[in-house]
PDB file of C-alpha atoms in Angstrom:
ATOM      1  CA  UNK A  30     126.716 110.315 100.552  1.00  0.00           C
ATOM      2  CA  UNK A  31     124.073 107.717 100.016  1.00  0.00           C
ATOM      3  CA  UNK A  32     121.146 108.018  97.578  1.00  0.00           C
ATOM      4  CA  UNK A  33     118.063 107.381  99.657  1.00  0.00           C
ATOM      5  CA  UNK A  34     115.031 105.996  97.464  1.00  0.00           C
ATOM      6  CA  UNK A  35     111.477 107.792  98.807  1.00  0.00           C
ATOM      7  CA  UNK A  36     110.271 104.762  99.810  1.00  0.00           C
ATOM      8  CA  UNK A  37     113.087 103.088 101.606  1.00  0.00           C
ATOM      9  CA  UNK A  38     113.111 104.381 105.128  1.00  0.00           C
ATOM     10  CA  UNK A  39     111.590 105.578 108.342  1.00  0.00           C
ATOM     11  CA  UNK A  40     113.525 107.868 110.561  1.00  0.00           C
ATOM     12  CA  UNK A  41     114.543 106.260 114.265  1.00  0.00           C
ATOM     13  CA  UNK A  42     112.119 108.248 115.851  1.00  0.00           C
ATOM     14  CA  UNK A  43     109.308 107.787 113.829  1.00  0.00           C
ATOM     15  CA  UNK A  44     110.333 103.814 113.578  1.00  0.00           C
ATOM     16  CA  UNK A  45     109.951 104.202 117.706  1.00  0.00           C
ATOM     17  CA  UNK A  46     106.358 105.247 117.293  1.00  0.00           C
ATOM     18  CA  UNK A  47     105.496 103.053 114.577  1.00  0.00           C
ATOM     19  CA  UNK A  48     106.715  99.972 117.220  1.00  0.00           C
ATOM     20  CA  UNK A  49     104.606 101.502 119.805  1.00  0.00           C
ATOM     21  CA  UNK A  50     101.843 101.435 118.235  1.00  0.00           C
ATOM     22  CA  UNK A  51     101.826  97.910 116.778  1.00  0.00           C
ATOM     23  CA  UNK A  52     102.890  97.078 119.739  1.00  0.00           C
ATOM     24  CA  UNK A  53      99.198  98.217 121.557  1.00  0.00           C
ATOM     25  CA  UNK A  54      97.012  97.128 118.823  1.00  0.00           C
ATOM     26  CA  UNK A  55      98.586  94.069 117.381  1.00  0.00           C
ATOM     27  CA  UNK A  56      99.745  90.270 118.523  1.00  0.00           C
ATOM     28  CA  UNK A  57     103.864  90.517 117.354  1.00  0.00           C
ATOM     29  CA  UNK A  58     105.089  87.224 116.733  1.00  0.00           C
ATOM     30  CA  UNK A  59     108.441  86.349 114.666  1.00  0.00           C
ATOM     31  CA  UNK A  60     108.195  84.555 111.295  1.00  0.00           C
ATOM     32  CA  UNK A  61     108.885  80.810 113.002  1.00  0.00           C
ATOM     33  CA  UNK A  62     105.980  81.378 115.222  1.00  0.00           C
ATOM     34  CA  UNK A  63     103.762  82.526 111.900  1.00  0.00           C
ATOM     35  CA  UNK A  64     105.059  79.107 109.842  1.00  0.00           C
ATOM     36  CA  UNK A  65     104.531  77.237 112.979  1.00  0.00           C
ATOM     37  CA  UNK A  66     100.506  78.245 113.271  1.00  0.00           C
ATOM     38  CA  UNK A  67      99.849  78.022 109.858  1.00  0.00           C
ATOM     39  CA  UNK A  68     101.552  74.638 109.936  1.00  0.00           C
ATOM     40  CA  UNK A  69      99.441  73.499 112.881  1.00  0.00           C
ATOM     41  CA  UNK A  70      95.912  75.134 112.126  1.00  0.00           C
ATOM     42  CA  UNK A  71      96.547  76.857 115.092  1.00  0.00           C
ATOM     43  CA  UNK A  72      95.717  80.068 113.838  1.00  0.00           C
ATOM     44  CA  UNK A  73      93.386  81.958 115.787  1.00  0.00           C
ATOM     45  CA  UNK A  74      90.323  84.142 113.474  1.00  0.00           C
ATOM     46  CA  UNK A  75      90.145  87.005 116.377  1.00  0.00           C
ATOM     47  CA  UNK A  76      93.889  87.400 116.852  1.00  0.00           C
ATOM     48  CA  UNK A  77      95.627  90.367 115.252  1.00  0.00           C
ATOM     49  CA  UNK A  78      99.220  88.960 113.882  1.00  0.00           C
ATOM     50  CA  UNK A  79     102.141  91.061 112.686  1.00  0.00           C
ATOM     51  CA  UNK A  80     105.534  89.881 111.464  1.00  0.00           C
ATOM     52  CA  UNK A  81     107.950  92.320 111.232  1.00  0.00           C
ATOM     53  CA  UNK A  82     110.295  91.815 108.244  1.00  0.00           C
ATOM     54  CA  UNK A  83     113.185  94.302 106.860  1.00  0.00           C
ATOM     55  CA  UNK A  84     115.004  93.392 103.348  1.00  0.00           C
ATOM     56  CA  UNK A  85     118.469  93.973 102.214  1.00  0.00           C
ATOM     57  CA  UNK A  86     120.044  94.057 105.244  1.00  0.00           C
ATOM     58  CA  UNK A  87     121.127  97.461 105.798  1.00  0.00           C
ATOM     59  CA  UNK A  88     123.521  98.738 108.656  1.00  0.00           C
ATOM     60  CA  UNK A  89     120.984 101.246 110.176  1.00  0.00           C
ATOM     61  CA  UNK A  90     118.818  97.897 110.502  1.00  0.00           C
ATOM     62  CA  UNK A  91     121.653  97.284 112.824  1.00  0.00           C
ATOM     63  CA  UNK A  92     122.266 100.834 114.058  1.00  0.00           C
ATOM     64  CA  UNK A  93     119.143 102.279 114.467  1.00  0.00           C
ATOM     65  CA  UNK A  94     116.239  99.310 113.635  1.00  0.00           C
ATOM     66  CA  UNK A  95     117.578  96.502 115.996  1.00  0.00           C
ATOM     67  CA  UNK A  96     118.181  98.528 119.520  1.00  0.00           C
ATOM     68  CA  UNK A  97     114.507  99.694 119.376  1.00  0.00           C
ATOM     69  CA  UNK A  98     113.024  96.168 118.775  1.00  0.00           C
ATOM     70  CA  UNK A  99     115.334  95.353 121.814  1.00  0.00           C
ATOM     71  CA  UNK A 100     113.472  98.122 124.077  1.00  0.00           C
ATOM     72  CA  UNK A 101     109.997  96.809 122.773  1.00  0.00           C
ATOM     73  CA  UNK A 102     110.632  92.900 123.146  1.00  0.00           C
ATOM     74  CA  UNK A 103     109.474  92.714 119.534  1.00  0.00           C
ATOM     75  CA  UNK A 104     110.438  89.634 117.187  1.00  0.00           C
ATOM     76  CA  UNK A 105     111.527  90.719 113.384  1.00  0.00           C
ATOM     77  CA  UNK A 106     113.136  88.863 110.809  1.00  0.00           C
ATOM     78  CA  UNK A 107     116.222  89.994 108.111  1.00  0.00           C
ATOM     79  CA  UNK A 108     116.548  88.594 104.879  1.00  0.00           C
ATOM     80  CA  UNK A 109     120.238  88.898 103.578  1.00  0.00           C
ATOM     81  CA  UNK A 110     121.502  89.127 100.025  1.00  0.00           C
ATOM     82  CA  UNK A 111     124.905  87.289 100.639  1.00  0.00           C
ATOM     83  CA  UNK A 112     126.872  88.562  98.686  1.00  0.00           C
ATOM     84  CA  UNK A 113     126.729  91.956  99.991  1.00  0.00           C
ATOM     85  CA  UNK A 114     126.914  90.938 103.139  1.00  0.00           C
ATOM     86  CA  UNK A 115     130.209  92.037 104.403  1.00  0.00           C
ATOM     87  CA  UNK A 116     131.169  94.010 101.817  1.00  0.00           C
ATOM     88  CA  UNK A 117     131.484  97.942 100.680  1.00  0.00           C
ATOM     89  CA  UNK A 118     129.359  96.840  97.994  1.00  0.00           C
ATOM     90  CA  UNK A 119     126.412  98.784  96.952  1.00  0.00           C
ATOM     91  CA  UNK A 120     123.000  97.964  95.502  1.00  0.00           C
ATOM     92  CA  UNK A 121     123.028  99.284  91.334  1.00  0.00           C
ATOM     93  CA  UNK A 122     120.432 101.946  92.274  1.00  0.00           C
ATOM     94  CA  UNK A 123     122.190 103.341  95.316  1.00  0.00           C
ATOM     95  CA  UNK A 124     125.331 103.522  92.623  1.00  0.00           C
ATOM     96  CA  UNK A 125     122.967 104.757  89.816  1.00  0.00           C
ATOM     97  CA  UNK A 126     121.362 107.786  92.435  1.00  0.00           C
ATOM     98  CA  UNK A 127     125.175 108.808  93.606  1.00  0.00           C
ATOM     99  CA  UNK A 128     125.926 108.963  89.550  1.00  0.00           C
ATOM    100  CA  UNK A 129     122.760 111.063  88.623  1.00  0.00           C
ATOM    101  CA  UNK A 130     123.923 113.707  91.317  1.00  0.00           C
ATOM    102  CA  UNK A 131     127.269 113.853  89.692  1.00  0.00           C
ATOM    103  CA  UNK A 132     125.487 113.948  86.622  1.00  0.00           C
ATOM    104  CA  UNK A 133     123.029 117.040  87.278  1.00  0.00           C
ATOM    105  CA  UNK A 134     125.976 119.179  88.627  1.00  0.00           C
ATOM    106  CA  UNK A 135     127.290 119.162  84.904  1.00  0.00           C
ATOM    107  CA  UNK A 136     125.852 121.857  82.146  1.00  0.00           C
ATOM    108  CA  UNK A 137     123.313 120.901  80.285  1.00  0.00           C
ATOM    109  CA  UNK A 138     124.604 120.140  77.077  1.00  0.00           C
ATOM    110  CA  UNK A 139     127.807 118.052  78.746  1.00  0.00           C
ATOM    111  CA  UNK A 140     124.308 115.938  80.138  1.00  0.00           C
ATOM    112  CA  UNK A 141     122.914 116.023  77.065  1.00  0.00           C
ATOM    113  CA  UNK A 142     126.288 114.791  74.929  1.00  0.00           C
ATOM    114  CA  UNK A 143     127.251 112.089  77.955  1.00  0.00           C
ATOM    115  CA  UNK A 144     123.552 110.507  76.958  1.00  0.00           C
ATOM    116  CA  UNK A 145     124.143 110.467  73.174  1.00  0.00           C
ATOM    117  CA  UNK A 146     127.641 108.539  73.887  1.00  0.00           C
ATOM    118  CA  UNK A 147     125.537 105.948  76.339  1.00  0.00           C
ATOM    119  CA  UNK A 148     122.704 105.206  74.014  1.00  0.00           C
ATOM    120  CA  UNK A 149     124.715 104.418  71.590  1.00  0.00           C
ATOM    121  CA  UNK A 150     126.314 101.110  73.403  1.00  0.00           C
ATOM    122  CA  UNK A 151     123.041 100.785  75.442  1.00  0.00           C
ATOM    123  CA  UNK A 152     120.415 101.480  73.346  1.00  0.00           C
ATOM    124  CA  UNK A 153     117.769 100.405  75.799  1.00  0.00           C
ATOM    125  CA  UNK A 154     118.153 103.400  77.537  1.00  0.00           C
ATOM    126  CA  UNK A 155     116.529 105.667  75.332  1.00  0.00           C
ATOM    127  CA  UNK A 156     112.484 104.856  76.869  1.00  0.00           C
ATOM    128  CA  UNK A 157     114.251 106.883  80.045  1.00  0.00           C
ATOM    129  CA  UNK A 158     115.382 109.795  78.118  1.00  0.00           C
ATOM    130  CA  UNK A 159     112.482 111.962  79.949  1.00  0.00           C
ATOM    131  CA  UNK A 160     113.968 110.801  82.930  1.00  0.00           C
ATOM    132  CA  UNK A 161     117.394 111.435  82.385  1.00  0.00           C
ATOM    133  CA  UNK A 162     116.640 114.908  81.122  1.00  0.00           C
ATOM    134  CA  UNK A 163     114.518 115.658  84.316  1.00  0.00           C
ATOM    135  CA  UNK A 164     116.644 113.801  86.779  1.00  0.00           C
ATOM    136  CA  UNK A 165     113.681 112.014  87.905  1.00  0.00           C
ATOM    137  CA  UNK A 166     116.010 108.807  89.255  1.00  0.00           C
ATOM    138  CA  UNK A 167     113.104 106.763  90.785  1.00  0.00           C
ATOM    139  CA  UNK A 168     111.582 106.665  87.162  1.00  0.00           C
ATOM    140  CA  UNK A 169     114.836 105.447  85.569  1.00  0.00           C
ATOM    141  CA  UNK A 170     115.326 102.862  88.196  1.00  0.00           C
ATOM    142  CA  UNK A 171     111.754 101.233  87.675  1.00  0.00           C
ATOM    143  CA  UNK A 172     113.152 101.486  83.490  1.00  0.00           C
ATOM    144  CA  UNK A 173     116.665  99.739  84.080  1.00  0.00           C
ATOM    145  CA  UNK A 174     114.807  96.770  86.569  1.00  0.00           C
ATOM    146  CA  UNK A 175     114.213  95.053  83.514  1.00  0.00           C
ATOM    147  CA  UNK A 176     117.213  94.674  82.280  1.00  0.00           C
ATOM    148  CA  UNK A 177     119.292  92.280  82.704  1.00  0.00           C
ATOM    149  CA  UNK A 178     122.220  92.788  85.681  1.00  0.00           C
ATOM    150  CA  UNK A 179     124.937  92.416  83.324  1.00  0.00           C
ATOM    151  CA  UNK A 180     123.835  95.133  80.622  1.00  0.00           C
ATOM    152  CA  UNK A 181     123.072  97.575  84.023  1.00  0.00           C
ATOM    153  CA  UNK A 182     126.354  97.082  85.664  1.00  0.00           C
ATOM    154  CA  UNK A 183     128.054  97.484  81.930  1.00  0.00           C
ATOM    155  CA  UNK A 184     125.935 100.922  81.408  1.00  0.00           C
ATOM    156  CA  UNK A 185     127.080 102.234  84.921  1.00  0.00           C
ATOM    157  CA  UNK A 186     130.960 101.381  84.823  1.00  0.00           C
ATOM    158  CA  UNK A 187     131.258 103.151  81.316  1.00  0.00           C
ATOM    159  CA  UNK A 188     129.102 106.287  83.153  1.00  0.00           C
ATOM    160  CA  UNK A 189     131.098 106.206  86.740  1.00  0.00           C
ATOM    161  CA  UNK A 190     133.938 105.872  84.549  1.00  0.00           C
ATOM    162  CA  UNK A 191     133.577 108.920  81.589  1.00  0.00           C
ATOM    163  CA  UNK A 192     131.932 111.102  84.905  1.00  0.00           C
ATOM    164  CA  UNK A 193     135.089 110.596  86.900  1.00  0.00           C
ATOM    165  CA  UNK A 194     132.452 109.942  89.987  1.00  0.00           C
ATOM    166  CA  UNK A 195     134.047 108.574  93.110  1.00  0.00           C
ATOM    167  CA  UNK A 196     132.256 106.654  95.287  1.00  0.00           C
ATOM    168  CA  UNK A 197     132.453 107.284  99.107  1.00  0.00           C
ATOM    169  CA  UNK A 198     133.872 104.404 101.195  1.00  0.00           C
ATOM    170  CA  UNK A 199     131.299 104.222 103.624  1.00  0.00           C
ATOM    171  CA  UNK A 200     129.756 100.944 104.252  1.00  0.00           C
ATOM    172  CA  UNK A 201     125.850 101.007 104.459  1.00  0.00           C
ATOM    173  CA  UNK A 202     125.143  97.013 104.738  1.00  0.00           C
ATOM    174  CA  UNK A 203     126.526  94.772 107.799  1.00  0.00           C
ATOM    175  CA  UNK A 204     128.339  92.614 108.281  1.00  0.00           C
ATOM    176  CA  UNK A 205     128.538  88.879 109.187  1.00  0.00           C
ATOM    177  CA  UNK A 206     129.555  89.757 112.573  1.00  0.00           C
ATOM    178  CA  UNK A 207     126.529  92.080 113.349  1.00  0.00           C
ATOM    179  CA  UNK A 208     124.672  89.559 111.846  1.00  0.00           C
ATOM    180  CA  UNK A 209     125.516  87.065 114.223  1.00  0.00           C
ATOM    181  CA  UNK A 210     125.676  89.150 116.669  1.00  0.00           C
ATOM    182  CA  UNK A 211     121.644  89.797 116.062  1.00  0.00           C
ATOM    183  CA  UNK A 212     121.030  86.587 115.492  1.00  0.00           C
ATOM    184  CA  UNK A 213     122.655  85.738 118.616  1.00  0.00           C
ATOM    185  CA  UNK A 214     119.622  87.511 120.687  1.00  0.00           C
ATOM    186  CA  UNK A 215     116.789  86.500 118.635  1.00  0.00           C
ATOM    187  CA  UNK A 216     116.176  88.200 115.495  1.00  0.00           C
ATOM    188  CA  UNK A 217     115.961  85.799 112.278  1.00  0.00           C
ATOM    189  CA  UNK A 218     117.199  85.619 109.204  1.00  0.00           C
ATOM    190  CA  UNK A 219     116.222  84.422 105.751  1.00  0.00           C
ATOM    191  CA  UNK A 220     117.650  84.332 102.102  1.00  0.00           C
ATOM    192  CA  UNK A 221     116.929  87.425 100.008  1.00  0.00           C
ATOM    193  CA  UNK A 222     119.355  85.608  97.178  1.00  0.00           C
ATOM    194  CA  UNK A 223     123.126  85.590  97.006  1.00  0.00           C
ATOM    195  CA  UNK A 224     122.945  88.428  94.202  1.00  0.00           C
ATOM    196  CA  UNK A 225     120.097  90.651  94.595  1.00  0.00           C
ATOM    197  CA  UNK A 226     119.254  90.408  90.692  1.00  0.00           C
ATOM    198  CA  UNK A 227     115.785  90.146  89.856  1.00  0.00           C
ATOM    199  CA  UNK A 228     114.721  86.082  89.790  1.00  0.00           C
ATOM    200  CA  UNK A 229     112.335  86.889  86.880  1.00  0.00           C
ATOM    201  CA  UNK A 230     115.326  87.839  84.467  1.00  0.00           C
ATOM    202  CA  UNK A 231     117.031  84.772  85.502  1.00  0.00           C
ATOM    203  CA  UNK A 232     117.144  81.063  83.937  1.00  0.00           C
ATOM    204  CA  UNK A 233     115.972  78.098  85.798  1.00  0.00           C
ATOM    205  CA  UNK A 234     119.504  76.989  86.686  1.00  0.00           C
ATOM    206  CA  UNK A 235     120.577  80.526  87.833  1.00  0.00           C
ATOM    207  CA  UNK A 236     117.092  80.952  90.501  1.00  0.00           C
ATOM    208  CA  UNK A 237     117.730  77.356  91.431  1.00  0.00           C
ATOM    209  CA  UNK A 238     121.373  78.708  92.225  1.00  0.00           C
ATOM    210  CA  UNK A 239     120.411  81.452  94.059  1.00  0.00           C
ATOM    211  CA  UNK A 240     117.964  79.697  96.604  1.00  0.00           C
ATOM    212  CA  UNK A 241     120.406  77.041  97.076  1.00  0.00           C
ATOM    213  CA  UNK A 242     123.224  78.818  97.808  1.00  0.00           C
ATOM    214  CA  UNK A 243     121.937  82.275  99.763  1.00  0.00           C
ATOM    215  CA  UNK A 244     120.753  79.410 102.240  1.00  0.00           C
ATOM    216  CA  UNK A 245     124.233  77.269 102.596  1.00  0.00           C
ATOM    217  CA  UNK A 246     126.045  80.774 103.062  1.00  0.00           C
ATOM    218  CA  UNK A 247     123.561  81.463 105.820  1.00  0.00           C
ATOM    219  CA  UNK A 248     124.185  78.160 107.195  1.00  0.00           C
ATOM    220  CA  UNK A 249     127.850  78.277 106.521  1.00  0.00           C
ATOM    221  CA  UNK A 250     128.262  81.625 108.528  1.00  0.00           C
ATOM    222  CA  UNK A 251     126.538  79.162 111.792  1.00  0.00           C
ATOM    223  CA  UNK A 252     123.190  80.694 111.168  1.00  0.00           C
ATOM    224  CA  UNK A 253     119.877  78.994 111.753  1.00  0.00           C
ATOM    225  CA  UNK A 254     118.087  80.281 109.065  1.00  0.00           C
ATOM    226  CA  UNK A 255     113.855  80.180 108.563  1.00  0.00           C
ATOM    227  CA  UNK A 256     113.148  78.411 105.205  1.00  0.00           C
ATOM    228  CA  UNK A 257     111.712  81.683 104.072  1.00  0.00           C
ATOM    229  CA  UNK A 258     112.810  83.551 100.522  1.00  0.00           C
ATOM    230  CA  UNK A 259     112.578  86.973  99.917  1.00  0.00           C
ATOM    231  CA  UNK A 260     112.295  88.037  96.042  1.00  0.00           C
ATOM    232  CA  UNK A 261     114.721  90.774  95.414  1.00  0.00           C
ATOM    233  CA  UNK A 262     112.453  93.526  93.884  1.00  0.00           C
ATOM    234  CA  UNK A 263     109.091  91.352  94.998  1.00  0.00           C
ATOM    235  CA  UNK A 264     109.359  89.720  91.415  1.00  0.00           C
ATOM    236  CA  UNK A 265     108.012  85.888  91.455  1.00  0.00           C
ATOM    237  CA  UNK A 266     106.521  83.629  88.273  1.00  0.00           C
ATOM    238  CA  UNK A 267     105.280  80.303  89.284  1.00  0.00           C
ATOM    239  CA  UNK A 268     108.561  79.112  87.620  1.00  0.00           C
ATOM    240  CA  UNK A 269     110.514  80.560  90.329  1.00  0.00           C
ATOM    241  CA  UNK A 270     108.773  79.769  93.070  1.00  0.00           C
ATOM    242  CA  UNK A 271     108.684  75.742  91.996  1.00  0.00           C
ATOM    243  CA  UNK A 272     112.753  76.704  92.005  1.00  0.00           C
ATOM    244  CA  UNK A 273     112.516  78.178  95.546  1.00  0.00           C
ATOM    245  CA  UNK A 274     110.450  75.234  96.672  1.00  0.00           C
ATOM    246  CA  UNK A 275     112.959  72.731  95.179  1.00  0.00           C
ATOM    247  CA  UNK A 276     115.669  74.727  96.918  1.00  0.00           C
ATOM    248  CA  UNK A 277     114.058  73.704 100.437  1.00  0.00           C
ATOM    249  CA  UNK A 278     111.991  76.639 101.236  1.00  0.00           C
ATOM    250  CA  UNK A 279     108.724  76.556 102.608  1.00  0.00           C
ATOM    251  CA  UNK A 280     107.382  79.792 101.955  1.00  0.00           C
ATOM    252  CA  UNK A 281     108.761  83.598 100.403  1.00  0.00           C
ATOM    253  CA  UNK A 282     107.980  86.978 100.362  1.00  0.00           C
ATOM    254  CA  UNK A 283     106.525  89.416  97.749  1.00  0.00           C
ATOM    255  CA  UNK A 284     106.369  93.138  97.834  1.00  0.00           C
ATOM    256  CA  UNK A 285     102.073  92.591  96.715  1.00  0.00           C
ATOM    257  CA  UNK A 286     100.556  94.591  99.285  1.00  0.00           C
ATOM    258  CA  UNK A 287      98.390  92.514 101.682  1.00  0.00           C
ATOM    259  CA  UNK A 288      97.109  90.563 104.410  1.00  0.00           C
ATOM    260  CA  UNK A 289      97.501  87.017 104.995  1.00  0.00           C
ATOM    261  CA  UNK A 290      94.665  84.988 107.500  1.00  0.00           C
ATOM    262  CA  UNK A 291      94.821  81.554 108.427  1.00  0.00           C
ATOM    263  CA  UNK A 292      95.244  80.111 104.958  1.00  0.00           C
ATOM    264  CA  UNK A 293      97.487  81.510 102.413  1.00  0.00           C
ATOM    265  CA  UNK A 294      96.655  81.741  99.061  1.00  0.00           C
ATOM    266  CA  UNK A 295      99.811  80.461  97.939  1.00  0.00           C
ATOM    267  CA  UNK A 296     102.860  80.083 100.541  1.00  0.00           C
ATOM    268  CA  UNK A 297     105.608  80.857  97.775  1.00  0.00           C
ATOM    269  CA  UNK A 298     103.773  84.273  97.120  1.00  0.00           C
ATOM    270  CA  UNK A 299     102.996  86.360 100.409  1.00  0.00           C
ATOM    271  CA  UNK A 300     101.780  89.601 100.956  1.00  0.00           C
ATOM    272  CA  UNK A 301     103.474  91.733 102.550  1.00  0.00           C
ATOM    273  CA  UNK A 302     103.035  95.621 103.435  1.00  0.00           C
ATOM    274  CA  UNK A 303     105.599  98.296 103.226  1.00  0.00           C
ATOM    275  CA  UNK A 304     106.016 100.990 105.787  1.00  0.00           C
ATOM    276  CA  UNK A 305     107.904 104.117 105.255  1.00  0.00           C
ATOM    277  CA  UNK A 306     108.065 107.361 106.263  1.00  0.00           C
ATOM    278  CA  UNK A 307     106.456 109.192 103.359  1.00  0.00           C
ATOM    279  CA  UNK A 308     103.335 107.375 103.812  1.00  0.00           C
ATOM    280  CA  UNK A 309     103.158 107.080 107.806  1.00  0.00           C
ATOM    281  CA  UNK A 310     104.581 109.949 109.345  1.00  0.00           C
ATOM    282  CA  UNK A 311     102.547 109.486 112.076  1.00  0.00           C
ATOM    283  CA  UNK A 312     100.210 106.727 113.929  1.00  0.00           C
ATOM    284  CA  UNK A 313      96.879 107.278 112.178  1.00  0.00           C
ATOM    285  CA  UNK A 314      98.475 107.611 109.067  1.00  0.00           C
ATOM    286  CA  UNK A 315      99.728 104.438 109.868  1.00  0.00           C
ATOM    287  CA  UNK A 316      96.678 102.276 110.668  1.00  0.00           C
ATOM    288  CA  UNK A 317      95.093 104.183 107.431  1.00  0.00           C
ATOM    289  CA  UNK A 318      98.109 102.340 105.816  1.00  0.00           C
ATOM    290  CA  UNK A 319      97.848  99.121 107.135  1.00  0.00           C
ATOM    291  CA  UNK A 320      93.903  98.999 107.187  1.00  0.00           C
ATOM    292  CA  UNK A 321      94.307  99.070 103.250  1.00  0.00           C
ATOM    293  CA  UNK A 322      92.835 102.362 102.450  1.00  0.00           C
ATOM    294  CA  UNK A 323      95.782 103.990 100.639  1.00  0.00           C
ATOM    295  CA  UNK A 324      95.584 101.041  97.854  1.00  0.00           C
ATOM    296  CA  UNK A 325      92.084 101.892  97.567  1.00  0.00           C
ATOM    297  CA  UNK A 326      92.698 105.062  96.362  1.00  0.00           C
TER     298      UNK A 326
END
């Protein structure tokens, strides 16, 4: 069974609601039209806009997400890591949460001796020992994102491997077909990278090679996609985004929480504001949310 980050999700029903209600009190247009009246000064001070925007491309984006924008005539855009796409491949921290359950089924001291043997040929894991010895996964996540991807997929192979852990066969991304198949009835789709490593832990050469190519698979697979990039993680210097600019784009995504008005700040870093369930389990928690209040505090 999948590891589901807090965080990460909205249940279908709630997601129903939270379309409803943006819906009544907000102008929904798709990512195009947003480029387009930025591009044209068009944008209107007393309008309300919302772009709708998922990452990562998950199958319940297909399942669950994608029927209920049908029902609503609501515009949203995907941005793909493509080399997941299409694959049973799954994201290091969904592996690294299936592991840690494994992991906290053992005695203690088997936990406690598996560590020792770890730290010793990854020694940057000891500032997570807390972590690891409360199973607090989220905390060991946010420790590992710094690393680079090599040294994390390393550390989990020799732990999936000594654990015995066997991961299910389920598929939880989709695949080019549903993608198409989306894309075929109006929902867009942007580069979120080919490898969903974190462009601030990459050289020049490799973020250059990640814009590029995320956008000629995209194109290769007879998609139309917006010259939009999504940083995996939200992580963006000004290095990287002259890279993404080179690459063709026009604009990308952050996880900064934010609004944008008629003038971005800076096109290559845009605000964005996540939504899930923990924080908007219902409508007024909601526009508490998106009014800004719960970054106040």
């Amino acid at each position: 069974m999948q590891c589901v980050q807090p965080g990460m999700y909205v249940t279908p029903d709630m997601f129903e609601r939270h379309l409803a209600f943006l819906s009544a009190e907000f102008q929904l247009i798709s990512f195009s039209e947003l480029l387009a009246l930025w591009t044209a000064c068009r944008w209107d001070p007393m309008a309300r806009y919302c772009v709708i925007t998922f990452d990562d491309g998950w199958l319940d984006t297909y399942r669950h997400a994608w029927p209920a924008l049908r029902r609503h005539r609501i515009p949203a855009t995907v941005f793909l890591p493509t080399a997941f796409i299409g694959t049973d491949r799954w994201f290091w921290p969904d592996r690294l949460g299936l592991i840690m359950q494994s992991h906290f089924r053992e005695a203690v001291p088997s936990r406690q001796n598996r560590f020792r043997r770890l730290v010793k040929n990854f020694p940057w894991l000891m500032p997570a020992a807390d972590a690891f010895e409360h199973g607090d996964t989220d905390a060991i996540v946010e420790c590992w994102k710094v690393q680079p991807q090599e040294q994390i997929d390393a550390c989990l192979e020799e732990w999936l491997a000594e654990s015995q852990t066997a991961f299910p066969s389920q598929r939880i991304l989709m695949n080019w077909k549903e993608v198409c198949e989306m894309s075929s009835c109006g929902v867009e789709f942007g580069s979120h990278s080919v490898s969903h490593r974190i462009m601030t832990t990459l050289s020049q050469p490799d973020v250059a090679w990640e814009a590029a190519e995320s956008m000629a698979m995209l194109r290769e697979k007879g998609l139309s996609p917006i010259p939009v990039f999504c940083y995996p993680n939200g992580n963006w210097s000004p290095l990287v985004a002259d890279q993404v600019r080179e690459a063709g784009y026009r604009a990308a995504t952050t996880t900064q929480f934010g609004h944008e008005k008629g003038k971005p700040a800076s096109w290559l870093g845009l605000k964005r504001i996540n939504v899930h369930q923990g924080i908007a389990c219902n409508e007024s928690l909601l526009a508490f949310h998106l009014a800004g209040f719960n970054d106040w505090l």
